[in-house]
C-alpha cells in the first residue's frame, strides 16, 4: 500500500507512518493546490532529503490543476514553476512521479516532455481514451479511482475499458471520491474492491485478473520489494 504526500504538512508524517507499518510506502509531494509559494533553497534541500528516504517510492503528488475554486486559486504560472522544480527533483533522486492533473492535460504534457526519461502514473485519472493514449505513448501508467464506478463518467469508463492491463493501477483517493454505493460518505481504502469489480465488469474479466495485474504493475513502477 502506498500513502501519498501532498506538501509540508504530510510529507514527513508519511515517512514516519511508513516506518511503523510493515508494507506501507509513501511519496513526497508538492501538490498544485499548494504550489503558490516557490520552493526555496532550504525547502529544496529538505524535499531532496525526504525524497531520498528508502520508504519513499515516488515524487508526487505534483502536477497542474486548472479547476479553480474558492479553495484553490493558484495561478497557472506558479503551478508550472513548482511542477518543474519537482520534476527536476524526481530526476535527481531517480524515482517515479505521481501526477495530479485536472483540466490541464495539454500544458502538463508539454512540461513533462521537457523532462525525458521519467516514469510515473496519472493518478485518479479523469481524462478519456485519447488522453490516456497520450500518457501511455510516453510509457506512463493510468490509475483509476472510484470515479470509474460513476454512471456518468463516460470518458473514464471508456479509458478503463480499453487501456492495456499492463499499464493500469487502482487507488482510492480517500477520503475523497468514494465508489458509487458510498457516495456522500468518506472514502476508505477498503472500498477499493468496488472500483476493481467495476473495471473487471467493463472489461469482461475477473476481479482476480485485475488484482493480479495492478499488483504487479505497482511492484514494477514503484520498485517495491517485499522485505517490509
Ligand atoms: Zn490528486
Coordinates of N, CA, C and O and ligand atoms in Angstrom, one line a residue, residues 31 61 100 123, ligand 1:
X31 N 1.8 19.5 -4.0 CA 0.6 19.5 -4.8 C 0.3 20.8 -5.5 O 0.6 21.9 -4.9
X61 N 2.2 13.9 -4.8 CA 1.5 14.4 -6.0 C 2.2 15.7 -6.4 O 2.4 16.6 -5.6
X100 N -0.8 14.6 -10.5 CA -2.2 15.1 -10.3 C -2.4 16.1 -11.4 O -1.7 17.1 -11.6
X123 N -2.4 9.8 -11.6 CA -3.2 9.4 -10.5 C -4.7 9.9 -10.7 O -4.9 11.0 -11.3
Ligands
LIG1 ZN1 -4.7 14.4 -6.7

